[in-house]
mmCIF file of C-alpha atoms and ligand atoms in Angstrom:
data_model
loop_
_atom_site.group_PDB
_atom_site.id
_atom_site.type_symbol
_atom_site.label_atom_id
_atom_site.label_comp_id
_atom_site.label_asym_id
_atom_site.label_seq_id
_atom_site.Cartn_x
_atom_site.Cartn_y
_atom_site.Cartn_z
ATOM 1 C CA MET Q 293 41.600 125.383 -48.749
ATOM 2 C CA ASN Q 294 39.782 126.242 -51.928
ATOM 3 C CA PHE Q 295 36.306 124.999 -51.012
ATOM 4 C CA ASP Q 296 34.625 128.382 -51.565
ATOM 5 C CA ALA Q 297 36.213 128.855 -54.994
ATOM 6 C CA ILE Q 298 34.998 125.386 -56.042
ATOM 7 C CA ILE Q 299 31.483 125.952 -54.704
ATOM 8 C CA GLN Q 300 31.387 129.255 -56.643
ATOM 9 C CA ALA Q 301 32.641 127.629 -59.868
ATOM 10 C CA ILE Q 302 29.980 124.895 -59.638
ATOM 11 C CA GLU Q 303 27.370 127.623 -59.102
ATOM 12 C CA ASP Q 304 28.659 129.530 -62.173
ATOM 13 C CA TYR Q 305 28.559 126.726 -64.768
ATOM 14 C CA GLY Q 306 25.615 124.959 -66.378
ATOM 15 C CA ILE Q 307 27.653 122.043 -67.749
ATOM 16 C CA ILE Q 308 29.997 120.157 -65.455
ATOM 17 C CA ILE Q 309 32.159 117.257 -66.625
ATOM 18 C CA ILE Q 310 33.878 115.137 -63.969
ATOM 19 C CA HIS Q 311 36.981 113.063 -64.753
ATOM 20 C CA ARG Q 312 39.167 110.700 -62.666
ATOM 21 C CA HIS Q 313 42.263 108.575 -63.186
ATOM 22 C CA VAL Q 314 42.940 105.718 -65.580
ATOM 23 C CA ARG Q 315 42.835 102.201 -64.067
ATOM 24 C CA PRO Q 316 40.163 103.432 -61.669
ATOM 25 C CA ASP Q 317 39.561 102.132 -58.159
ATOM 26 C CA PRO Q 318 36.554 102.615 -55.850
ATOM 27 C CA ASP Q 319 37.851 105.987 -54.619
ATOM 28 C CA ALA Q 320 38.266 107.272 -58.182
ATOM 29 C CA TYR Q 321 34.711 106.179 -59.055
ATOM 30 C CA GLY Q 322 33.282 107.137 -55.646
ATOM 31 C CA SER Q 323 34.671 110.669 -55.631
ATOM 32 C CA GLN Q 324 33.813 111.290 -59.279
ATOM 33 C CA ALA Q 325 30.277 109.892 -59.257
ATOM 34 C CA GLY Q 326 29.613 110.953 -55.642
ATOM 35 C CA LEU Q 327 30.399 114.558 -56.532
ATOM 36 C CA GLY Q 328 28.249 114.165 -59.658
ATOM 37 C CA GLN Q 329 25.296 112.991 -57.538
ATOM 38 C CA LEU Q 330 25.765 115.828 -55.046
ATOM 39 C CA ILE Q 331 25.693 118.423 -57.813
ATOM 40 C CA LYS Q 332 22.678 116.813 -59.537
ATOM 41 C CA GLN Q 333 20.751 116.621 -56.275
ATOM 42 C CA THR Q 334 21.538 120.246 -55.435
ATOM 43 C CA TYR Q 335 21.146 121.681 -58.942
ATOM 44 C CA PRO Q 336 18.650 119.535 -60.899
ATOM 45 C CA ASN Q 337 18.930 121.850 -63.926
ATOM 46 C CA LYS Q 338 22.667 121.530 -64.416
ATOM 47 C CA GLN Q 339 24.043 118.998 -66.887
ATOM 48 C CA VAL Q 340 26.541 116.707 -65.159
ATOM 49 C CA TYR Q 341 28.672 114.152 -67.054
ATOM 50 C CA LEU Q 342 31.052 111.445 -65.841
ATOM 51 C CA ALA Q 343 34.056 110.943 -68.145
ATOM 52 C CA GLY Q 344 36.460 108.027 -68.553
ATOM 53 C CA GLU Q 345 36.571 104.466 -69.791
ATOM 54 C CA GLU Q 346 34.331 102.087 -67.878
ATOM 55 C CA ASP Q 347 35.915 99.396 -65.731
ATOM 56 C CA PRO Q 348 33.615 96.338 -65.764
ATOM 57 C CA SER Q 349 34.520 95.530 -62.147
ATOM 58 C CA LEU Q 350 33.254 98.943 -60.994
ATOM 59 C CA THR Q 351 30.007 99.373 -62.927
ATOM 60 C CA PHE Q 352 28.147 98.375 -59.721
ATOM 61 C CA LEU Q 353 29.222 101.773 -58.417
ATOM 62 C CA ALA Q 354 28.372 103.982 -61.407
ATOM 63 C CA ARG Q 355 28.169 104.123 -65.200
ATOM 64 C CA MET Q 356 30.160 106.568 -67.308
ATOM 65 C CA ASP Q 357 28.641 108.890 -69.915
ATOM 66 C CA THR Q 358 29.382 109.177 -73.612
ATOM 67 C CA ILE Q 359 30.354 112.809 -74.087
ATOM 68 C CA ASP Q 360 30.560 114.639 -77.425
ATOM 69 C CA ASP Q 361 33.580 116.918 -77.900
ATOM 70 C CA ASN Q 362 31.334 119.966 -78.261
ATOM 71 C CA VAL Q 363 29.938 119.457 -74.717
ATOM 72 C CA TYR Q 364 33.292 120.686 -73.408
ATOM 73 C CA GLN Q 365 32.765 124.146 -74.910
ATOM 74 C CA GLY Q 366 32.174 126.525 -72.003
ATOM 75 C CA ALA Q 367 32.031 123.667 -69.494
ATOM 76 C CA LEU Q 368 33.524 123.327 -66.025
ATOM 77 C CA VAL Q 369 35.810 120.303 -65.800
ATOM 78 C CA ILE Q 370 36.607 118.741 -62.412
ATOM 79 C CA VAL Q 371 39.246 116.020 -62.101
ATOM 80 C CA CYS Q 372 39.059 113.812 -59.006
ATOM 81 C CA ASP Q 373 41.745 111.647 -57.383
ATOM 82 C CA THR Q 374 44.399 112.165 -60.085
ATOM 83 C CA ALA Q 375 47.860 113.488 -59.157
ATOM 84 C CA ASN Q 376 49.196 114.205 -62.639
ATOM 85 C CA THR Q 377 47.736 115.061 -66.039
ATOM 86 C CA GLU Q 378 49.188 111.905 -67.682
ATOM 87 C CA ARG Q 379 46.889 109.759 -65.538
ATOM 88 C CA ILE Q 380 43.653 111.647 -66.282
ATOM 89 C CA ASP Q 381 41.015 109.606 -68.099
ATOM 90 C CA ASP Q 382 40.197 110.936 -70.747
ATOM 91 C CA THR Q 383 42.561 113.415 -72.391
ATOM 92 C CA ARG Q 384 39.878 116.024 -73.160
ATOM 93 C CA TYR Q 385 40.045 117.300 -69.560
ATOM 94 C CA ASP Q 386 41.674 120.544 -70.844
ATOM 95 C CA LYS Q 387 38.957 121.290 -73.413
ATOM 96 C CA GLY Q 388 36.614 123.033 -70.979
ATOM 97 C CA ASP Q 389 36.440 126.652 -69.855
ATOM 98 C CA LYS Q 390 37.746 126.090 -66.329
ATOM 99 C CA LEU Q 391 39.616 123.194 -64.727
ATOM 100 C CA ILE Q 392 39.543 122.070 -61.076
ATOM 101 C CA LYS Q 393 41.772 119.456 -59.442
ATOM 102 C CA ILE Q 394 40.503 117.683 -56.293
ATOM 103 C CA ASP Q 395 42.925 115.108 -54.895
ATOM 104 C CA HIS Q 396 44.628 113.575 -51.847
ATOM 105 C CA HIS Q 397 47.900 112.443 -53.474
ATOM 106 C CA PRO Q 398 51.074 114.535 -53.118
ATOM 107 C CA ASN Q 399 50.617 117.592 -55.334
ATOM 108 C CA VAL Q 400 53.419 116.781 -57.778
ATOM 109 C CA ASP Q 401 51.587 118.364 -60.718
ATOM 110 C CA PRO Q 402 49.348 121.243 -59.571
ATOM 111 C CA TYR Q 403 47.338 121.438 -62.810
ATOM 112 C CA GLY Q 404 44.099 123.399 -63.103
ATOM 113 C CA ASP Q 405 42.708 126.862 -62.362
ATOM 114 C CA ILE Q 406 41.635 125.790 -58.868
ATOM 115 C CA VAL Q 407 43.556 123.159 -56.925
ATOM 116 C CA LEU Q 408 42.181 121.452 -53.822
ATOM 117 C CA VAL Q 409 44.714 118.935 -52.538
ATOM 118 C CA ASP Q 410 44.620 117.519 -49.024
ATOM 119 C CA THR Q 411 47.235 114.811 -48.483
ATOM 120 C CA GLU Q 412 45.930 114.311 -44.928
ATOM 121 C CA ALA Q 413 42.614 113.064 -46.287
ATOM 122 C CA SER Q 414 42.195 109.285 -46.358
ATOM 123 C CA SER Q 415 40.663 109.451 -49.812
ATOM 124 C CA THR Q 416 39.392 111.876 -52.399
ATOM 125 C CA SER Q 417 35.898 110.722 -51.445
ATOM 126 C CA GLU Q 418 36.553 112.073 -47.935
ATOM 127 C CA ILE Q 419 37.419 115.453 -49.526
ATOM 128 C CA ILE Q 420 34.130 115.350 -51.462
ATOM 129 C CA TYR Q 421 32.321 114.885 -48.151
ATOM 130 C CA ASP Q 422 34.366 117.812 -46.794
ATOM 131 C CA LEU Q 423 33.191 119.848 -49.757
ATOM 132 C CA TYR Q 424 29.595 118.888 -48.940
ATOM 133 C CA VAL Q 425 30.089 119.970 -45.301
ATOM 134 C CA HIS Q 426 31.384 123.356 -46.502
ATOM 135 C CA ALA Q 427 28.631 123.688 -49.108
ATOM 136 C CA LYS Q 428 25.698 122.841 -46.824
ATOM 137 C CA ALA Q 429 25.256 126.564 -46.143
ATOM 138 C CA ALA Q 430 24.959 127.077 -49.921
ATOM 139 C CA GLY Q 431 22.090 124.560 -49.972
ATOM 140 C CA TYR Q 432 23.989 121.403 -50.980
ATOM 141 C CA GLN Q 433 22.008 118.217 -50.471
ATOM 142 C CA MET Q 434 23.275 114.697 -49.932
ATOM 143 C CA ASN Q 435 21.220 111.792 -51.237
ATOM 144 C CA ASN Q 436 21.366 108.015 -50.708
ATOM 145 C CA GLU Q 437 23.262 107.384 -53.922
ATOM 146 C CA ALA Q 438 25.878 110.080 -53.245
ATOM 147 C CA ALA Q 439 26.306 108.656 -49.729
ATOM 148 C CA ARG Q 440 26.769 105.110 -51.104
ATOM 149 C CA LEU Q 441 29.409 106.278 -53.584
ATOM 150 C CA ILE Q 442 31.356 108.452 -51.151
ATOM 151 C CA TYR Q 443 31.235 105.774 -48.451
ATOM 152 C CA GLY Q 444 32.437 103.154 -50.975
ATOM 153 C CA GLY Q 445 35.348 105.399 -51.979
ATOM 154 C CA ILE Q 446 36.380 105.918 -48.353
ATOM 155 C CA VAL Q 447 36.135 102.193 -47.563
ATOM 156 C CA GLY Q 448 38.208 101.365 -50.664
ATOM 157 C CA ASP Q 449 41.065 103.782 -50.066
ATOM 158 C CA THR Q 450 41.330 103.110 -46.320
ATOM 159 C CA GLY Q 451 41.461 99.332 -46.834
ATOM 160 C CA ARG Q 452 38.184 99.060 -44.885
ATOM 161 C CA PHE Q 453 39.384 101.612 -42.285
ATOM 162 C CA LEU Q 454 42.631 99.730 -41.592
ATOM 163 C CA PHE Q 455 45.263 101.994 -43.160
ATOM 164 C CA PRO Q 456 46.938 104.651 -40.975
ATOM 165 C CA SER Q 457 45.408 107.309 -43.265
ATOM 166 C CA THR Q 458 42.113 106.589 -41.459
ATOM 167 C CA THR Q 459 41.469 109.407 -38.965
ATOM 168 C CA LYS Q 460 38.821 110.452 -36.472
ATOM 169 C CA LYS Q 461 37.351 112.600 -39.234
ATOM 170 C CA THR Q 462 37.177 109.578 -41.568
ATOM 171 C CA PHE Q 463 35.136 107.658 -38.981
ATOM 172 C CA GLN Q 464 32.937 110.693 -38.283
ATOM 173 C CA TYR Q 465 32.138 111.077 -41.970
ATOM 174 C CA ALA Q 466 31.557 107.330 -42.345
ATOM 175 C CA ALA Q 467 29.169 107.425 -39.371
ATOM 176 C CA GLU Q 468 27.218 110.257 -41.029
ATOM 177 C CA LEU Q 469 27.197 108.505 -44.405
ATOM 178 C CA VAL Q 470 25.739 105.238 -43.045
ATOM 179 C CA THR Q 471 22.688 107.139 -41.811
ATOM 180 C CA TYR Q 472 21.606 107.314 -45.477
ATOM 181 C CA SER Q 473 19.736 104.429 -46.993
ATOM 182 C CA PHE Q 474 21.941 102.143 -49.061
ATOM 183 C CA ASP Q 475 22.742 98.450 -48.947
ATOM 184 C CA ARG Q 476 26.163 98.138 -47.343
ATOM 185 C CA THR Q 477 26.331 94.351 -47.758
ATOM 186 C CA GLN Q 478 25.702 94.687 -51.472
ATOM 187 C CA LEU Q 479 28.341 97.418 -51.700
ATOM 188 C CA TYR Q 480 30.934 95.251 -49.901
ATOM 189 C CA ASP Q 481 30.077 92.262 -52.120
ATOM 190 C CA GLY Q 482 30.721 94.417 -55.192
ATOM 191 C CA MET Q 483 34.044 95.577 -53.792
ATOM 192 C CA TYR Q 484 35.408 92.444 -52.144
ATOM 193 C CA GLN Q 485 33.799 89.315 -53.499
ATOM 194 C CA MET Q 486 36.578 87.486 -55.290
ATOM 195 C CA ASP Q 487 36.439 85.208 -58.312
ATOM 196 C CA GLU Q 488 37.854 81.773 -57.650
ATOM 197 C CA ASN Q 489 40.742 82.264 -60.093
ATOM 198 C CA ILE Q 490 41.845 85.409 -58.207
ATOM 199 C CA ALA Q 491 41.744 83.437 -54.935
ATOM 200 C CA ARG Q 492 43.946 80.760 -56.519
ATOM 201 C CA LEU Q 493 46.444 83.376 -57.717
ATOM 202 C CA GLN Q 494 46.467 84.711 -54.165
ATOM 203 C CA GLY Q 495 47.431 81.190 -53.110
ATOM 204 C CA TYR Q 496 50.259 81.204 -55.660
ATOM 205 C CA ILE Q 497 51.556 84.515 -54.282
ATOM 206 C CA LEU Q 498 51.503 83.206 -50.712
ATOM 207 C CA GLN Q 499 53.436 80.091 -51.776
ATOM 208 C CA ASN Q 500 56.024 81.828 -53.937
ATOM 209 C CA TYR Q 501 56.959 85.264 -52.594
ATOM 210 C CA THR Q 502 60.557 85.965 -51.592
ATOM 211 C CA LEU Q 503 61.374 87.761 -48.348
ATOM 212 C CA THR Q 504 64.796 89.167 -47.425
ATOM 213 C CA PRO Q 505 66.114 89.575 -43.856
ATOM 214 C CA SER Q 506 65.533 93.348 -44.122
ATOM 215 C CA GLY Q 507 61.796 92.789 -44.648
ATOM 216 C CA MET Q 508 61.663 93.395 -48.393
ATOM 217 C CA CYS Q 509 59.263 91.107 -50.187
ATOM 218 C CA SER Q 510 58.775 90.661 -53.923
ATOM 219 C CA ILE Q 511 56.878 88.512 -56.380
ATOM 220 C CA LYS Q 512 56.731 88.412 -60.181
ATOM 221 C CA ILE Q 513 53.473 87.670 -61.942
ATOM 222 C CA THR Q 514 54.288 86.885 -65.574
ATOM 223 C CA SER Q 515 51.761 87.075 -68.381
ATOM 224 C CA GLN Q 516 52.089 83.291 -68.733
ATOM 225 C CA LEU Q 517 51.042 82.878 -65.108
ATOM 226 C CA LEU Q 518 48.134 85.290 -65.605
ATOM 227 C CA SER Q 519 46.878 83.303 -68.582
ATOM 228 C CA GLU Q 520 47.258 80.022 -66.622
ATOM 229 C CA TYR Q 521 44.995 81.505 -63.940
ATOM 230 C CA ARG Q 522 42.754 83.128 -66.585
ATOM 231 C CA ILE Q 523 43.224 86.602 -65.093
ATOM 232 C CA LYS Q 524 43.655 89.922 -66.895
ATOM 233 C CA PRO Q 525 46.385 92.246 -65.544
ATOM 234 C CA GLU Q 526 43.755 94.852 -64.615
ATOM 235 C CA GLU Q 527 41.993 92.283 -62.395
ATOM 236 C CA THR Q 528 44.957 92.056 -60.004
ATOM 237 C CA SER Q 529 43.976 94.948 -57.698
ATOM 238 C CA GLN Q 530 42.413 92.537 -55.216
ATOM 239 C CA ILE Q 531 45.666 90.630 -54.666
ATOM 240 C CA VAL Q 532 48.049 93.526 -53.983
ATOM 241 C CA GLY Q 533 47.255 93.628 -50.251
ATOM 242 C CA THR Q 534 47.640 89.849 -49.826
ATOM 243 C CA LEU Q 535 51.155 90.041 -48.337
ATOM 244 C CA GLY Q 536 50.448 92.855 -45.886
ATOM 245 C CA ASP Q 537 49.598 90.732 -42.846
ATOM 246 C CA ILE Q 538 52.626 88.444 -42.951
ATOM 247 C CA SER Q 539 54.977 89.139 -40.072
ATOM 248 C CA GLY Q 540 58.455 90.250 -41.063
ATOM 249 C CA ILE Q 541 57.318 92.033 -44.240
ATOM 250 C CA LYS Q 542 58.057 95.763 -44.104
ATOM 251 C CA ALA Q 543 57.473 96.613 -47.757
ATOM 252 C CA TRP Q 544 56.546 94.595 -50.804
ATOM 253 C CA VAL Q 545 56.444 94.882 -54.548
ATOM 254 C CA ILE Q 546 54.294 92.947 -56.968
ATOM 255 C CA PHE Q 547 55.349 93.001 -60.629
ATOM 256 C CA ILE Q 548 52.583 92.341 -63.102
ATOM 257 C CA GLU Q 549 53.494 91.735 -66.727
ATOM 258 C CA GLU Q 550 51.172 93.553 -69.115
ATOM 259 C CA ALA Q 551 51.045 93.498 -72.934
ATOM 260 C CA ASN Q 552 53.932 95.936 -73.513
ATOM 261 C CA ASP Q 553 55.487 96.614 -70.122
ATOM 262 C CA ILE Q 554 55.541 95.590 -66.465
ATOM 263 C CA ARG Q 555 53.416 97.248 -63.823
ATOM 264 C CA VAL Q 556 55.104 97.859 -60.475
ATOM 265 C CA ARG Q 557 52.821 97.899 -57.435
ATOM 266 C CA LEU Q 558 54.501 98.931 -54.193
ATOM 267 C CA ARG Q 559 53.046 98.735 -50.691
ATOM 268 C CA SER Q 560 54.564 99.358 -47.273
ATOM 269 C CA LYS Q 561 54.030 99.010 -43.528
ATOM 270 C CA GLY Q 562 56.611 101.720 -42.716
ATOM 271 C CA PRO Q 563 59.400 102.476 -45.210
ATOM 272 C CA VAL Q 564 58.499 105.255 -47.658
ATOM 273 C CA VAL Q 565 58.045 103.681 -51.100
ATOM 274 C CA ASN Q 566 56.806 106.470 -53.362
ATOM 275 C CA THR Q 567 60.425 107.652 -53.612
ATOM 276 C CA VAL Q 568 61.241 104.260 -55.164
ATOM 277 C CA ALA Q 569 58.299 104.610 -57.567
ATOM 278 C CA ALA Q 570 59.394 108.139 -58.506
ATOM 279 C CA LYS Q 571 62.859 106.894 -59.534
ATOM 280 C CA PHE Q 572 61.153 104.765 -62.167
ATOM 281 C CA GLY Q 573 58.870 107.506 -63.446
ATOM 282 C CA GLY Q 574 55.923 106.633 -61.200
ATOM 283 C CA GLY Q 575 54.526 108.070 -57.976
ATOM 284 C CA GLY Q 576 51.778 107.708 -55.413
ATOM 285 C CA HIS Q 577 51.435 107.778 -51.634
ATOM 286 C CA PRO Q 578 54.273 107.141 -49.163
ATOM 287 C CA MET Q 579 52.814 103.689 -48.309
ATOM 288 C CA ALA Q 580 51.169 102.779 -51.654
ATOM 289 C CA ALA Q 581 52.787 103.666 -54.925
ATOM 290 C CA GLY Q 582 53.339 102.418 -58.423
ATOM 291 C CA ALA Q 583 55.247 102.740 -61.651
ATOM 292 C CA THR Q 584 55.662 101.061 -65.005
ATOM 293 C CA VAL Q 585 58.960 99.558 -66.191
ATOM 294 C CA ALA Q 586 60.013 98.232 -69.589
ATOM 295 C CA ASN Q 587 61.477 94.789 -68.800
ATOM 296 C CA TRP Q 588 62.403 92.225 -66.149
ATOM 297 C CA GLU Q 589 65.977 93.602 -65.843
ATOM 298 C CA GLU Q 590 64.491 96.871 -64.673
ATOM 299 C CA THR Q 591 62.389 95.075 -62.052
ATOM 300 C CA GLU Q 592 65.667 93.882 -60.484
ATOM 301 C CA ARG Q 593 66.678 97.535 -60.065
ATOM 302 C CA VAL Q 594 63.335 98.219 -58.338
ATOM 303 C CA VAL Q 595 63.968 95.238 -56.007
ATOM 304 C CA ARG Q 596 67.465 96.531 -55.155
ATOM 305 C CA ASP Q 597 66.097 100.001 -54.457
ATOM 306 C CA LEU Q 598 63.292 98.704 -52.253
ATOM 307 C CA GLU Q 599 65.797 96.490 -50.408
ATOM 308 C CA ARG Q 600 67.950 99.551 -49.679
ATOM 309 C CA VAL Q 601 64.919 101.507 -48.392
ATOM 310 C CA CYS Q 602 63.923 98.594 -46.090
ATOM 311 C CA LYS Q 603 67.507 98.203 -44.797
ATOM 312 C CA ASN Q 604 67.707 101.912 -43.943
ATOM 313 C CA TYR Q 605 64.314 101.976 -42.285
ATOM 314 C CA GLN Q 606 64.360 102.467 -38.531
ATOM 315 C CA GLY Q 607 60.913 101.475 -37.365
HETATM 316 P P1 AMP Y 962 48.180 100.816 -57.590
HETATM 317 O O1 AMP Y 962 49.181 99.782 -57.199
HETATM 318 O O2 AMP Y 962 47.994 100.885 -59.067
HETATM 319 O O3 AMP Y 962 46.909 100.650 -56.835
HETATM 320 O O4 AMP Y 962 48.759 102.242 -57.213
HETATM 321 C C1 AMP Y 962 48.959 102.689 -55.903
HETATM 322 C C2 AMP Y 962 49.128 104.200 -55.917
HETATM 323 O O5 AMP Y 962 50.279 104.537 -56.679
HETATM 324 C C3 AMP Y 962 47.961 104.900 -56.580
HETATM 325 O O6 AMP Y 962 47.312 105.655 -55.610
HETATM 326 C C4 AMP Y 962 48.552 105.792 -57.650
HETATM 327 O O7 AMP Y 962 48.391 107.122 -57.285
HETATM 328 C C5 AMP Y 962 50.030 105.531 -57.644
HETATM 329 N N1 AMP Y 962 50.518 105.081 -58.959
HETATM 330 C C6 AMP Y 962 50.416 103.833 -59.471
HETATM 331 N N2 AMP Y 962 50.998 103.757 -60.683
HETATM 332 C C7 AMP Y 962 51.484 104.993 -60.959
HETATM 333 C C8 AMP Y 962 52.187 105.572 -62.060
HETATM 334 N N3 AMP Y 962 52.549 104.841 -63.125
HETATM 335 N N4 AMP Y 962 52.490 106.892 -61.981
HETATM 336 C C9 AMP Y 962 52.160 107.622 -60.898
HETATM 337 N N5 AMP Y 962 51.509 107.139 -59.823
HETATM 338 C C10 AMP Y 962 51.172 105.837 -59.841
#
């Protein structure tokens, strides 16, 4: 893997701008800001910027920088946790001198001059820790803040170490990261404490989902429902996993109506669902994927497709 090329590129550039994907999650923030902290700690004289729109629910992890266009001139740009260029936040990622992609999603769009993709990694944050392990010989230094961010990213993308993507290496890295000084309880509160209106929507989902004999489960969250519960579409991340522990459910889809289209959020306990997402112009991991569709008629096609995948699944 391209660890040495990345370590060399970081050494070569004085200005480093780190991007991640739109609609960020803790792994997007953790890998982006964790890498930023690692570089700052190791090279105090380099200028490091974090790019992308801030998500109010994630500011407890890190704050983004305001970056002038001219900063990109001659800069190294690193994009974390983003499979394809359309999902990079923001669009100036190609305005630098050199571009690096670091990711753990299937490498559908191998953009960049250097590509480091490891689909076996639980999270992009785990790859950042891998990078640190490789770069120790070059003098890289971890600090408490980098450890907090990387650990938070790993916890987020492994569903608190529950998902099958969690490996021995994930636990080893987590064990090393918790030796640094950061408040884990505070970190978990930031990630998992739920507003009451989200909890009530979770209740609605549990009362109203539909489940077919083949184990396909679906639920539609209309914009009217969201406004009844006083929830913004982007606040629904916490409810996507809600259905995962119900026996009989093999794969599920949650449709969330947004201003101009409908977001499709697919999750699975076995059947591969990113193939379903890809049919509708989306993508993601085999067990967690997503897409965007134009109307409710199209959601019925997604349901039919997911039903077929569940029926064919031998697990
Ligand atoms: P989400 O339900 O938004 O948490 O998405 C789950 C996974 O699916 C993420 O890791 C994304 O990589 C992927 N994903 C979600 N939406 C899209 C999309 N519109 N296009 C490509 N990948 C997506």
